[in-house]
């Protein structure tokens, strides 16, 4: 597998506001950590960090993201939004939708598992980890996305739960092409996160591609375990859960783990 071609990416992404500056690392612990370090040094909005090899890729709650060198597209985008920090939770649902759109361009019928994963054929193909940072009165978001592109197999427990674009479609798509497609899909979606009408329209499409909506689910988080029906998502992309006693409760994405109960 060839290393990521920076020149080809710069040409293809010229003018893209999510790739104003492209940083490609041969090896790093986590592109999210690298992007946060760059943010602290004043890197601009739209700094894109890519890595050929991640040695300590992270999911939520300190869980690991396994990354086979050269087979997984590992990317983090640094955002310095002009919208208020209260709207920052909108970024992860927007990213999940963009990932699904891009995977569909390459023939994978991807769906969104709330809050932060893309699934194809019941298996996880992509995960998103958005992290918020503050510097004085300013804030930034690092949106990290991992996409399984070229893996032919997965080891250990992931063998049952993970899949890749190659496994699903039989297509060998270069990592650069997947990254370019994702950034193209994310650009209008991220731009819409500061606008209520644009975000509402985006959430309509999100509902259409959700494999969580309407399902019986169990949510486990620091606040306890909740079971019910995933009834809807709100204007920040939070999950509205109809519990068994009829109450409607709002679940934040943060630290919550979700399992569908009917599969
Ligand atoms: P949950 O399913 O509990 O709601 P999640 O799927 O959003 O959580 P995280 O809590 O962010 O996952 O943690 C990442 C999880 O993703 C790991 O625990 C592991 O199960 C899974 N995982 C790790 N690497 C890969 C990969 N390359 N492909 C698919 N799944 C992976
Ligand atoms: C999840 O599985 O729910 C989230 C996984 C997020 C993985 C990506 S890979 C690029 C970026 N760097 C990280 O350490 N995590 C994210």
Coordinates of N, CA and C in Angstrom, one line a residue, residues 4-97:
X4 N 0.3 7.9 1.8 CA -0.7 8.9 1.4 C 0.0 10.0 0.6
X5 N -0.5 10.3 -0.6 CA 0.1 11.2 -1.6 C -0.4 12.6 -1.2
X6 N 0.5 13.4 -0.6 CA 0.1 14.7 -0.1 C -0.2 15.7 -1.3
X7 N 0.7 15.6 -2.4 CA 0.5 16.5 -3.5 C -0.9 16.2 -4.2
X8 N -1.2 15.0 -4.4 CA -2.5 14.6 -5.0 C -3.7 15.1 -4.1
X9 N -3.5 15.0 -2.8 CA -4.6 15.5 -1.9 C -4.7 17.0 -2.0
X10 N -3.5 17.7 -2.0 CA -3.6 19.1 -2.0 C -4.2 19.6 -3.3
X11 N -3.9 19.0 -4.4 CA -4.6 19.4 -5.6 C -6.1 19.1 -5.6
X12 N -6.5 18.0 -5.1 CA -7.9 17.6 -5.1 C -8.7 18.5 -4.1
X13 N -8.0 18.9 -3.1 CA -8.7 19.6 -2.0 C -8.5 21.1 -2.0
X14 N -7.9 21.6 -3.1 CA -7.6 23.0 -3.2 C -8.9 23.8 -3.0
X15 N -8.9 24.7 -2.1 CA -10.1 25.5 -1.9 C -11.1 24.9 -0.9
X16 N -10.9 23.7 -0.5 CA -11.8 23.1 0.5 C -11.5 23.7 1.9
X17 N -12.6 24.2 2.5 CA -12.3 24.9 3.8 C -12.0 23.9 5.0
X18 N -12.2 22.6 4.7 CA -11.8 21.6 5.8 C -10.4 21.1 5.5
X19 N -9.7 21.7 4.5 CA -8.3 21.2 4.3 C -7.4 22.4 3.9
X20 N -7.6 23.5 4.7 CA -6.8 24.7 4.4 C -5.3 24.4 4.6
X21 N -5.1 23.5 5.6 CA -3.7 23.1 5.8 C -3.7 21.5 6.0
X22 N -2.9 20.8 5.3 CA -2.9 19.4 5.4 C -1.6 18.9 6.1
X23 N -1.7 18.1 7.1 CA -0.6 17.6 7.8 C -0.7 16.0 7.7
X24 N 0.4 15.4 7.1 CA 0.3 14.0 7.0 C 1.5 13.4 7.8
X25 N 1.1 12.5 8.7 CA 2.1 11.9 9.6 C 2.3 10.5 9.2
X26 N 3.5 10.1 9.2 CA 3.9 8.7 8.9 C 3.3 7.8 10.0
X27 N 3.5 8.2 11.3 CA 3.0 7.4 12.4 C 2.7 8.4 13.5
X28 N 1.6 8.2 14.2 CA 1.3 9.0 15.4 C 0.4 8.2 16.3
X29 N 0.3 8.6 17.5 CA -0.6 7.8 18.5 C -2.0 7.9 18.0
X30 N -2.4 9.2 17.7 CA -3.8 9.4 17.4 C -3.9 10.7 16.7
X31 N -4.6 10.8 15.5 CA -4.7 12.0 14.8 C -5.4 13.1 15.6
X32 N -6.4 12.6 16.5 CA -7.1 13.6 17.3 C -6.1 14.3 18.3
X33 N -5.2 13.5 18.9 CA -4.2 14.1 19.8 C -3.3 15.0 19.1
X34 N -2.9 14.6 17.9 CA -2.0 15.5 17.1 C -2.7 16.8 16.7
X35 N -4.0 16.7 16.3 CA -4.8 17.9 15.9 C -5.0 18.8 17.1
X36 N -5.2 18.2 18.3 CA -5.4 19.0 19.5 C -4.1 19.8 19.9
X37 N -3.0 19.1 19.7 CA -1.7 19.7 20.0 C -1.5 20.9 19.0
X38 N -1.8 20.7 17.7 CA -1.7 21.7 16.7 C -2.6 22.9 17.1
X39 N -3.8 22.6 17.5 CA -4.8 23.6 17.9 C -4.2 24.5 19.0
X40 N -3.6 23.9 20.0 CA -3.0 24.6 21.1 C -1.9 25.5 20.6
X41 N -1.2 25.1 19.5 CA -0.2 26.0 18.9 C -0.7 27.0 17.9
X42 N -2.1 27.1 17.8 CA -2.7 28.1 17.0 C -2.9 27.7 15.5
X43 N -2.9 26.4 15.2 CA -3.2 26.0 13.9 C -4.6 26.5 13.4
X44 N -4.7 26.8 12.1 CA -6.0 27.4 11.7 C -7.2 26.5 11.6
X45 N -8.3 27.1 11.6 CA -9.6 26.3 11.2 C -9.3 25.6 9.9
X46 N -9.8 24.4 9.8 CA -9.6 23.6 8.6 C -8.2 22.9 8.5
X47 N -7.6 22.8 9.6 CA -6.3 22.0 9.6 C -6.7 20.5 9.5
X48 N -6.2 19.8 8.5 CA -6.6 18.4 8.4 C -5.3 17.5 8.7
X49 N -5.5 16.6 9.7 CA -4.4 15.7 10.1 C -4.7 14.3 9.7
X50 N -3.8 13.7 8.9 CA -3.9 12.3 8.4 C -2.7 11.5 8.9
X51 N -2.9 10.3 9.1 CA -1.8 9.4 9.5 C -1.9 8.1 8.7
X52 N -0.7 7.7 8.3 CA -0.6 6.4 7.7 C -0.8 5.2 8.7
X53 N -0.2 5.5 9.9 CA -0.3 4.5 11.0 C -0.6 5.2 12.3
X54 N -1.7 4.7 13.0 CA -2.0 5.2 14.3 C -1.7 4.1 15.3
X55 N -0.9 4.5 16.3 CA -0.5 3.4 17.3 C -1.4 3.4 18.5
X56 N -2.2 4.4 18.7 CA -3.1 4.4 19.9 C -4.4 5.2 19.5
X57 N -5.0 4.7 18.4 CA -6.3 5.3 18.0 C -7.3 5.2 19.1
X58 N -8.2 6.2 19.3 CA -9.1 6.2 20.4 C -10.5 6.4 20.0
X59 N -11.4 5.7 20.7 CA -12.8 5.9 20.5 C -13.3 6.7 21.8
X60 N -14.6 6.5 22.1 CA -15.1 7.2 23.3 C -14.7 6.4 24.5
X61 N -14.8 7.1 25.7 CA -14.5 6.5 27.0 C -13.2 5.7 27.0
X62 N -12.2 6.2 26.3 CA -10.9 5.6 26.3 C -10.8 4.3 25.6
X63 N -11.8 3.9 24.9 CA -11.8 2.6 24.1 C -10.9 2.8 22.9
X64 N -10.4 1.7 22.4 CA -9.4 1.8 21.3 C -10.1 1.7 19.9
X65 N -9.5 2.4 19.0 CA -9.8 2.3 17.6 C -8.7 1.5 16.9
X66 N -8.9 0.3 16.4 CA -7.8 -0.5 15.8 C -7.6 0.0 14.4
X67 N -6.4 0.2 14.0 CA -6.1 0.8 12.8 C -5.0 0.1 12.0
X68 N -5.3 -0.7 11.0 CA -4.3 -1.4 10.3 C -3.6 -0.4 9.3
X69 N -2.3 -0.3 9.4 CA -1.5 0.7 8.7 C -1.8 0.6 7.2
X70 N -2.2 1.7 6.6 CA -2.4 1.7 5.1 C -3.8 1.2 4.7
X71 N -4.6 0.6 5.6 CA -5.9 0.1 5.3 C -7.0 0.9 5.8
X72 N -6.7 1.7 6.8 CA -7.7 2.5 7.5 C -7.4 4.0 7.2
X73 N -8.5 4.7 6.8 CA -8.3 6.2 6.7 C -8.5 6.8 8.0
X74 N -7.5 7.4 8.6 CA -7.5 8.0 9.9 C -7.4 9.5 9.7
X75 N -8.4 10.3 10.0 CA -8.3 11.7 9.7 C -9.0 12.5 10.9
X76 N -8.4 13.6 11.1 CA -9.0 14.6 12.1 C -9.0 16.0 11.5
X77 N -10.1 16.6 11.7 CA -10.3 18.0 11.2 C -10.4 18.9 12.3
X78 N -9.6 19.9 12.4 CA -9.7 21.0 13.4 C -10.6 22.1 12.9
X79 N -11.6 22.3 13.7 CA -12.6 23.3 13.4 C -12.6 24.4 14.5
X80 N -12.6 25.7 14.0 CA -12.8 26.8 14.9 C -14.1 27.5 14.5
X81 N -15.2 26.9 14.9 CA -16.5 27.4 14.4 C -16.8 28.8 14.8
X82 N -17.6 29.5 13.9 CA -18.1 30.8 14.2 C -19.4 30.7 15.0
X83 N -20.0 29.5 15.1 CA -21.3 29.4 15.8 C -21.0 29.2 17.3
X84 N -22.0 29.4 18.2 CA -21.7 29.3 19.6 C -21.4 27.9 20.1
X85 N -20.6 27.7 21.1 CA -20.2 26.4 21.6 C -21.3 25.5 21.9
X86 N -22.5 26.0 22.3 CA -23.7 25.2 22.6 C -24.1 24.3 21.4
X87 N -23.7 24.8 20.2 CA -24.2 24.0 19.0 C -23.1 23.0 18.6
X88 N -22.0 22.9 19.3 CA -20.9 22.0 19.0 C -21.4 20.5 18.8
X89 N -22.4 20.1 19.7 CA -22.8 18.7 19.5 C -23.3 18.3 18.2
X90 N -23.7 19.3 17.4 CA -24.2 19.1 16.0 C -23.1 18.5 15.1
X91 N -21.9 18.6 15.4 CA -20.8 18.2 14.5 C -20.8 16.7 14.3
X92 N -20.9 15.9 15.4 CA -20.8 14.5 15.2 C -21.9 13.9 14.4
X93 N -23.2 14.2 14.6 CA -24.2 13.7 13.6 C -23.9 14.2 12.2
X94 N -23.5 15.4 12.0 CA -23.2 15.9 10.7 C -22.1 15.0 10.0
X95 N -21.0 14.7 10.9 CA -19.9 13.9 10.4 C -20.4 12.5 10.0
X96 N -21.3 11.9 10.8 CA -21.8 10.6 10.6 C -22.5 10.5 9.3
X97 N -23.3 11.6 9.0 CA -24.1 11.6 7.8 C -23.1 11.8 6.6

